[in-house]
PDB file of C-alpha atoms in Angstrom:
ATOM      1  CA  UNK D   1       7.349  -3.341  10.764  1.00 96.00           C
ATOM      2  CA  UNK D   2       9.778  -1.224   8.595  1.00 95.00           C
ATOM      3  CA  UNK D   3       9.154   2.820   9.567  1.00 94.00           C
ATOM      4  CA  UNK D   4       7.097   4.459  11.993  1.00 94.00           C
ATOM      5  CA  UNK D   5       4.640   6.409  11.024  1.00 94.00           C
ATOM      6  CA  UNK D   6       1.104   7.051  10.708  1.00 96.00           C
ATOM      7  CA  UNK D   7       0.290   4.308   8.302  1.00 97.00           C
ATOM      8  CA  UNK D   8       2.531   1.692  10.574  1.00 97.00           C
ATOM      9  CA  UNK D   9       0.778   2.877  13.314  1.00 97.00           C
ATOM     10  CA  UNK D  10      -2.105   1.584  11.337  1.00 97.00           C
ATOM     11  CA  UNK D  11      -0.626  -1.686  10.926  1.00 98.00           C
ATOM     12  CA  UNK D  12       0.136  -2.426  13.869  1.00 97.00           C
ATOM     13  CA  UNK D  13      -3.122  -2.576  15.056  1.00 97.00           C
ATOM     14  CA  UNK D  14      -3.842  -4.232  12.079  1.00 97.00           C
ATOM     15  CA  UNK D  15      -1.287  -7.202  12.867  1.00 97.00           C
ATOM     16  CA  UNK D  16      -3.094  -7.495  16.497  1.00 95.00           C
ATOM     17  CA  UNK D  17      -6.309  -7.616  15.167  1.00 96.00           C
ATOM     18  CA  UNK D  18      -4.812 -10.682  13.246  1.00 97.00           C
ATOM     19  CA  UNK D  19      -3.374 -12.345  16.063  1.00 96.00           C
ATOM     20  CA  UNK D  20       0.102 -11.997  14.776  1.00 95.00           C
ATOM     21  CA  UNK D  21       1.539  -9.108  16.798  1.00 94.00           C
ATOM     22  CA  UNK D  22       4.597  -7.717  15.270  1.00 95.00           C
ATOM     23  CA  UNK D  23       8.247  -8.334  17.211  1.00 94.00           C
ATOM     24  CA  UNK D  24       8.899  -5.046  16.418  1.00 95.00           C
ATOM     25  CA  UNK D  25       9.847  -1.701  14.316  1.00 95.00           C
ATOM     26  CA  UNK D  26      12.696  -0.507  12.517  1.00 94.00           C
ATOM     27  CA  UNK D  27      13.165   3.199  11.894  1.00 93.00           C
ATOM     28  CA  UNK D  28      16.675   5.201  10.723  1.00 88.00           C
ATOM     29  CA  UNK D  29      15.094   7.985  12.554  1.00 89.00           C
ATOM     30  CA  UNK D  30      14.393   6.071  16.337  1.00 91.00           C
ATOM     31  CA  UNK D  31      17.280   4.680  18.530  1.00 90.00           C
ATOM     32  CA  UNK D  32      17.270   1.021  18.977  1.00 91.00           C
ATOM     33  CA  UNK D  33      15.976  -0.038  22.292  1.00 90.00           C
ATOM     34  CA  UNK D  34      13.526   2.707  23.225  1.00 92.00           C
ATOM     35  CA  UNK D  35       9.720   2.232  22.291  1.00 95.00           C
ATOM     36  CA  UNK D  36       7.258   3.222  19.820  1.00 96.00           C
ATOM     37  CA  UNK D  37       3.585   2.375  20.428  1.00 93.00           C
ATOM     38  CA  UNK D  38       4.888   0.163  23.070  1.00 92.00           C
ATOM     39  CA  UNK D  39       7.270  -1.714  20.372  1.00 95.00           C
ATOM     40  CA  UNK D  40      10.748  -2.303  20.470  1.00 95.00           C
ATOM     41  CA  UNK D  41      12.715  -0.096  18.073  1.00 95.00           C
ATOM     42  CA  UNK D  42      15.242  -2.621  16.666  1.00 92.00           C
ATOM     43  CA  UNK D  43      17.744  -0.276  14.949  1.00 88.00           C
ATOM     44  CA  UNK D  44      17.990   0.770  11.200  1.00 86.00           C
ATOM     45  CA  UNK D  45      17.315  -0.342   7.924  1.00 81.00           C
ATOM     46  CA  UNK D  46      21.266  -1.695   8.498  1.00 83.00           C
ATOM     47  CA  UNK D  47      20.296  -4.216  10.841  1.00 85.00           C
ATOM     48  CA  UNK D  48      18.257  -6.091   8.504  1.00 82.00           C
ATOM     49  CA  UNK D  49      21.522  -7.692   6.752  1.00 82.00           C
ATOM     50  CA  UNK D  50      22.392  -9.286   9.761  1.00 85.00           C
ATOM     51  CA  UNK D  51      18.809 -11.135  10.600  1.00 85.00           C
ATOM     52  CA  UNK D  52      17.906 -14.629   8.381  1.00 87.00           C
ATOM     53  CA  UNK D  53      14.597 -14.014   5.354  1.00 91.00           C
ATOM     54  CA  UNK D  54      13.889 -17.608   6.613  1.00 91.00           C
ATOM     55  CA  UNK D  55      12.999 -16.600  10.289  1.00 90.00           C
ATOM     56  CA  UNK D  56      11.572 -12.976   9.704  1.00 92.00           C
ATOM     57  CA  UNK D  57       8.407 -11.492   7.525  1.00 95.00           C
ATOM     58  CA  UNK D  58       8.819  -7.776   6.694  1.00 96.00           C
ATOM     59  CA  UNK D  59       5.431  -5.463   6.894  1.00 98.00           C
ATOM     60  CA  UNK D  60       5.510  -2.263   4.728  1.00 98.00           C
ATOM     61  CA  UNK D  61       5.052   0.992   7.642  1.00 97.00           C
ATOM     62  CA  UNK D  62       5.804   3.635   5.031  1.00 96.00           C
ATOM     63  CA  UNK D  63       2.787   5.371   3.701  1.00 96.00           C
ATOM     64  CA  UNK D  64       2.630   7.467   0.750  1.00 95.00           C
ATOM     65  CA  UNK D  65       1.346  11.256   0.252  1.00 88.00           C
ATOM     66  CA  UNK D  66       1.465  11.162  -2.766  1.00 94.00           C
ATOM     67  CA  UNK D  67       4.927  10.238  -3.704  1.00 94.00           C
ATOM     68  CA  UNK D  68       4.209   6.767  -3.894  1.00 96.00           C
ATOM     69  CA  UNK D  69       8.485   5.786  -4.745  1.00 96.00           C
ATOM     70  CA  UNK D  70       9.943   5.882  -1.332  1.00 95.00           C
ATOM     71  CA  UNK D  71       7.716   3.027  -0.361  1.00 97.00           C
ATOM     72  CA  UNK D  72       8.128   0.966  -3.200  1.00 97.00           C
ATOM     73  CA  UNK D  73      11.981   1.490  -3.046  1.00 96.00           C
ATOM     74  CA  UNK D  74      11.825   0.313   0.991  1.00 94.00           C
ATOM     75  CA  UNK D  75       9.731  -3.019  -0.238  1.00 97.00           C
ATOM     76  CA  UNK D  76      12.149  -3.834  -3.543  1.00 96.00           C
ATOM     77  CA  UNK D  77      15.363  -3.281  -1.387  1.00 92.00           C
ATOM     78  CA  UNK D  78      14.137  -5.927   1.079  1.00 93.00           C
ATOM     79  CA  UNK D  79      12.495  -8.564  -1.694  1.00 95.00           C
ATOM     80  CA  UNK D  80      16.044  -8.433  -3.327  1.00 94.00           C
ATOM     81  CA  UNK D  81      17.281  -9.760  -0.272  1.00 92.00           C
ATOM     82  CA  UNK D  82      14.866 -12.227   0.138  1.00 94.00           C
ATOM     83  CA  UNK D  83      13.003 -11.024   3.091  1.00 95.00           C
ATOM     84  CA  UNK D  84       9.203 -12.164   2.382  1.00 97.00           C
ATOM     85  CA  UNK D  85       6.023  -9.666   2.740  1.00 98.00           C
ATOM     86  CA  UNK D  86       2.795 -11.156   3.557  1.00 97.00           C
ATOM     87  CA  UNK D  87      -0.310  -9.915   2.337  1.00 98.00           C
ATOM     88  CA  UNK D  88      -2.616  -8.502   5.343  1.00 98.00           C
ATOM     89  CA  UNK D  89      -6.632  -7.956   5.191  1.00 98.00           C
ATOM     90  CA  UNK D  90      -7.864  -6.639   8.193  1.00 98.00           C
ATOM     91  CA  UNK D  91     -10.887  -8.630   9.945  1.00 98.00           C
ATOM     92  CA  UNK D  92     -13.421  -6.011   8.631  1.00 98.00           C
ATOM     93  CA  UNK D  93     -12.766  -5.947   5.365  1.00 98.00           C
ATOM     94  CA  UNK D  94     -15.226  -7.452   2.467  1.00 98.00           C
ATOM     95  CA  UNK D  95     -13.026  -9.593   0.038  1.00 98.00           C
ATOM     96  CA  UNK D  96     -14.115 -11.437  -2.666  1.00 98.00           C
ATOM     97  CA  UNK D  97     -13.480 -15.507  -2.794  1.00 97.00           C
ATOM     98  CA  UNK D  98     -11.396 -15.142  -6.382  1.00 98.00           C
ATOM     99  CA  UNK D  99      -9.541 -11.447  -5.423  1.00 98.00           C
ATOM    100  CA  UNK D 100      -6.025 -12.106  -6.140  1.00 98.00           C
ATOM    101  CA  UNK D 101      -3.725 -10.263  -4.182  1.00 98.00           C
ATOM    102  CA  UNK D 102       0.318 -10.397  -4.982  1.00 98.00           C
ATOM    103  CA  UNK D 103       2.928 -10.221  -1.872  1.00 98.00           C
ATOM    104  CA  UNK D 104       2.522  -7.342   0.479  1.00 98.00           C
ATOM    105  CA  UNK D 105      -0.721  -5.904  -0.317  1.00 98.00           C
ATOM    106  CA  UNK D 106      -2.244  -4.168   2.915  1.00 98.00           C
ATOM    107  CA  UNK D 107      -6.118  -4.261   2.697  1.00 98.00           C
ATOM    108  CA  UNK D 108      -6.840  -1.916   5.739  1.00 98.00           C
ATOM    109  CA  UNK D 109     -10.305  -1.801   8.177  1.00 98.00           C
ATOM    110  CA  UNK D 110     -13.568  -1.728   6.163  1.00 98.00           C
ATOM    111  CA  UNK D 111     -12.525  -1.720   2.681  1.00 98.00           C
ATOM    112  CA  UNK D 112     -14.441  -3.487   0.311  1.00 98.00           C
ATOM    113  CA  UNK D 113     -12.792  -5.467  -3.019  1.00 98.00           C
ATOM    114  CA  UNK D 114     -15.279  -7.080  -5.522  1.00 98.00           C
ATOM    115  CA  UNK D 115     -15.029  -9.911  -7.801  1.00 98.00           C
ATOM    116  CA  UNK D 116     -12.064 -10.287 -10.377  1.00 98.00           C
ATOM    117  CA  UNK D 117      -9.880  -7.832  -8.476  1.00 98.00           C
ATOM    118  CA  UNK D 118      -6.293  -8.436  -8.697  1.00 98.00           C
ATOM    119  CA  UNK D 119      -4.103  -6.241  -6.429  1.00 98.00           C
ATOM    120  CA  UNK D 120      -0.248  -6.381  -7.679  1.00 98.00           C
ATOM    121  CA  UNK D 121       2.681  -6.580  -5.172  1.00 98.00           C
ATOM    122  CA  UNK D 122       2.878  -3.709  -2.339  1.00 98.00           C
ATOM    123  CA  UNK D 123      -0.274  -2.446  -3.194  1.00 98.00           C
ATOM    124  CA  UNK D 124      -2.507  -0.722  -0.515  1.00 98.00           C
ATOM    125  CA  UNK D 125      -6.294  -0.413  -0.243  1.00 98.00           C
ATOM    126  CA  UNK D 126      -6.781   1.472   2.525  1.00 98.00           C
ATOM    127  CA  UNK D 127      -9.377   2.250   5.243  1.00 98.00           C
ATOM    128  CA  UNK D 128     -13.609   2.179   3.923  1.00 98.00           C
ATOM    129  CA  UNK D 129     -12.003   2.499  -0.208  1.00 98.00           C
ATOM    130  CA  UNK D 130     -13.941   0.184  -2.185  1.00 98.00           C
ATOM    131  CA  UNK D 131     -12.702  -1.184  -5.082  1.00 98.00           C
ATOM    132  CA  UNK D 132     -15.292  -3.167  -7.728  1.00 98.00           C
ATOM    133  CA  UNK D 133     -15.644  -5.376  -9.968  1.00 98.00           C
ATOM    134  CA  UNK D 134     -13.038  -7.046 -12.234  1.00 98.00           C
ATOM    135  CA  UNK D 135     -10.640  -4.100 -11.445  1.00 98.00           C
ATOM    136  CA  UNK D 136      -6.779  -4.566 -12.104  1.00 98.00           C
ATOM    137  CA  UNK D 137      -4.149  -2.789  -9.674  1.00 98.00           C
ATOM    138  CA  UNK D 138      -0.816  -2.802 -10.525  1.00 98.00           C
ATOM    139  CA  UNK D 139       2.069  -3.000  -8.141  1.00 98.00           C
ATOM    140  CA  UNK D 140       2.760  -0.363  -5.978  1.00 98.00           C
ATOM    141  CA  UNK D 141      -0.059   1.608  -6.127  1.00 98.00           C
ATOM    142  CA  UNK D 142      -1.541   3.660  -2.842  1.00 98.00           C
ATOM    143  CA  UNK D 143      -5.324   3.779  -2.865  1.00 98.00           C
ATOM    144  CA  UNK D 144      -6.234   6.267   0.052  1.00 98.00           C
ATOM    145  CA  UNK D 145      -8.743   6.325   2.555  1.00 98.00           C
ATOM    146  CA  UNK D 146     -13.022   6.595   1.058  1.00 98.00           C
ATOM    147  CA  UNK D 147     -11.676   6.337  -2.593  1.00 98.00           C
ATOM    148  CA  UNK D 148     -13.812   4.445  -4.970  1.00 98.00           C
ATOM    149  CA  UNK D 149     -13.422   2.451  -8.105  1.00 98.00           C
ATOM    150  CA  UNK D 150     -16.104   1.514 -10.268  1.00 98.00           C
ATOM    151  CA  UNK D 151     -16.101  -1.960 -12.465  1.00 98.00           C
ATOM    152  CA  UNK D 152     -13.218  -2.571 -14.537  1.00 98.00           C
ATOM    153  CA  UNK D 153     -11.186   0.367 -13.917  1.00 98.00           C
ATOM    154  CA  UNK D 154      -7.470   0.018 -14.564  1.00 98.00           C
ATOM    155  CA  UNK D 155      -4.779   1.424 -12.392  1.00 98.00           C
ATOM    156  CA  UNK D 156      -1.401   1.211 -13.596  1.00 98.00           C
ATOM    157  CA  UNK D 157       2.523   0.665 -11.599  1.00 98.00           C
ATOM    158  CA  UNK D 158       2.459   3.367  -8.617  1.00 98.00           C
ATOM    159  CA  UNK D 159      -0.235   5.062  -8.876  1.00 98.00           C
ATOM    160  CA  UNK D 160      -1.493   7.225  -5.891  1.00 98.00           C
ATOM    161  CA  UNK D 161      -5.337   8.179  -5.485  1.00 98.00           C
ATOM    162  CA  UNK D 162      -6.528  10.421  -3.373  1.00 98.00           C
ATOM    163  CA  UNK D 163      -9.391  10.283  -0.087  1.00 98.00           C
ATOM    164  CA  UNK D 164     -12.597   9.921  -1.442  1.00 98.00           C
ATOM    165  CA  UNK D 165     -11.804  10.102  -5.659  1.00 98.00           C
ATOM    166  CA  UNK D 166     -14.146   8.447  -7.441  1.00 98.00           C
ATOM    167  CA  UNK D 167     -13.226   6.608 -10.615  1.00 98.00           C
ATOM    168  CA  UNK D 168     -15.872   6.013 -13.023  1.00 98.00           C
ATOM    169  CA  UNK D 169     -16.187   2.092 -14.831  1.00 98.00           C
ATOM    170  CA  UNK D 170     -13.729   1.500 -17.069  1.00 98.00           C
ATOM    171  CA  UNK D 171     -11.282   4.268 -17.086  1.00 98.00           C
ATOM    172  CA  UNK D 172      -7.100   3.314 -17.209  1.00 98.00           C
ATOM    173  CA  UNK D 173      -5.056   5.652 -15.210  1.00 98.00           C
ATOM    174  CA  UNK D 174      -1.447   5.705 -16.316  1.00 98.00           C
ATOM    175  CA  UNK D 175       1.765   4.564 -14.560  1.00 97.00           C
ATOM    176  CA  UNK D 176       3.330   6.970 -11.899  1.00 97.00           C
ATOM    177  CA  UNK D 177      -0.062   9.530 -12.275  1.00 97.00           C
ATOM    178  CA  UNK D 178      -1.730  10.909  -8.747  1.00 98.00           C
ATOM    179  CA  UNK D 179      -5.147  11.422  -8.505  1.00 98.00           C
ATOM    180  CA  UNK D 180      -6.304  14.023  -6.538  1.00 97.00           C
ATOM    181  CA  UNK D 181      -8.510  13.924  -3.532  1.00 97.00           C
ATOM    182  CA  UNK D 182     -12.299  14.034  -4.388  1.00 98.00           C
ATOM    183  CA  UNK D 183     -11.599  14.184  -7.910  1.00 98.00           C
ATOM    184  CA  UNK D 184     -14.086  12.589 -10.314  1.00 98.00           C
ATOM    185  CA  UNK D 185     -12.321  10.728 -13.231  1.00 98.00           C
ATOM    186  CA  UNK D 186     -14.770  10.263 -16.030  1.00 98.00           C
ATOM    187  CA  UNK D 187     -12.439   9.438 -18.710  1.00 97.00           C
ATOM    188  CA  UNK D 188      -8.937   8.409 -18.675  1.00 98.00           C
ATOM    189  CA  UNK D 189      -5.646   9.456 -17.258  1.00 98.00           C
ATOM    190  CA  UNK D 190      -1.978   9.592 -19.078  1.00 97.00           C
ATOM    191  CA  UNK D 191       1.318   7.999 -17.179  1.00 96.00           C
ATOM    192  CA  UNK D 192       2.982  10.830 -15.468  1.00 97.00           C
ATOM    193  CA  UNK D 193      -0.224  12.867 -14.949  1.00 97.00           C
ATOM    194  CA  UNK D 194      -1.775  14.558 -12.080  1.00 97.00           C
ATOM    195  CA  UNK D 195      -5.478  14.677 -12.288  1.00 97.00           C
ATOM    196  CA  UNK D 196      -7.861  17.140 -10.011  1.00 96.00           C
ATOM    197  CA  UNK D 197     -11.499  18.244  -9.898  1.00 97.00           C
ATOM    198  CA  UNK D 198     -14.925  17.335 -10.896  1.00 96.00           C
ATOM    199  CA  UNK D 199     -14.584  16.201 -13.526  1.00 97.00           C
ATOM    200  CA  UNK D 200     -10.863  15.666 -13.391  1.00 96.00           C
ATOM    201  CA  UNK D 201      -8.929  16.883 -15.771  1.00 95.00           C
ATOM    202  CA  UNK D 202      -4.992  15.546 -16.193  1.00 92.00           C
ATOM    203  CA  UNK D 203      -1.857  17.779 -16.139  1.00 91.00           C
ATOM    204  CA  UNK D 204       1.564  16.656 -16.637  1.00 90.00           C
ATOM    205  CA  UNK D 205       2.898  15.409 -13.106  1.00 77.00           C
ATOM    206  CA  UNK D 206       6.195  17.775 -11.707  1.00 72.00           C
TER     207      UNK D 206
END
């Protein structure tokens, strides 16, 4: 698991609910031999140059509130290299037979993802979101915990969305835009916008 956090912590349940417990963690910020969550701390981000993309998978630990880049910068370092990212769904969640999901997507405990949904690379659905019908995610995106989107909604490249937001069928929400917690999108949302309220209305993102 690169990082520990709050959302590895997550994950690592996640991996034993599997039955593929995770060898261990890697963290800049933890010294290499003591434990986290009763995991080895393996070093740094360094130490990955000197282990083989043919004997180890990589799991995404770094959440996103709401600056959805340093995550995506953690998982593009590491695909460069070659390192591979396996898409997880935990046990719980409701999946459709024909969801597509791209490398590294995380579908956490009792999410729900309808028919026609296709999740791009290093995307998150996290825990009870529910995502409907036909809806396209891009890559990189962090869709936070009770969020919901309707049929057909579009969510463009790294897009955060807040706990519990609702997004109404058939809205497009922008590259690089954050969507506010409990906000109610009714129409839709520019690239580089930050959209609050109910109904949401978009602001240029600082």
């Amino acid at each position: 698991i690169l990082a520990a956090g709050g959302h590895a912590s997550v994950l690592h349940d996640m991996l034993f609910a599997l039955g593929s417990p995770p060898y261990g963690v890697i963290d800049r910020k933890l010294n290499a031999g003591d434990l986290w969550e009763d995991l080895p701390v393996l070093g740094d981000d360094d130490l990955l140059s000197t282990l083989s993309p043919e004997e180890f998978v990589l799991v995404n630990g770094l959440g996103a509130s709401p600056d959805c880049a340093p995550r995506n910068a953690l998982y593009t370092r590491f695909r460069r290299e070659g390192f591979p990212f396996p898409s997880l769904v935990h046990p719980s969640a409701v999946v459709a037979r024909n969801v597509v999901l791209e490398a590294g997507c995380q579908i956490m405990a009792g999410a729900v993802l309808q028919s026609g949904v296709a999740m791009g690379e290093n995307s998150v659905v996290n825990t009870r979101a529910s995502i409907d019908h036909h809806c396209r995610i891009g890559p990189g995106v962090f869709i936070s915990p009770g969020a919901v989107l309707c049929g057909g909604v579009v969510v463009e490249n790294e897009v955060f969305v807040g706990a519990g937001a609702i997004l109404l069928p058939g809205v497009q929400v922008g590259e690089h835009s954050v969507i506010g917690a409990g906000a109610v999108v009714l129409q839709d949302v520019p690239k580089n916008s930050i959209a609050i309220g109910n109904p949401a209305r978009a602001c240029a993102y600082p």
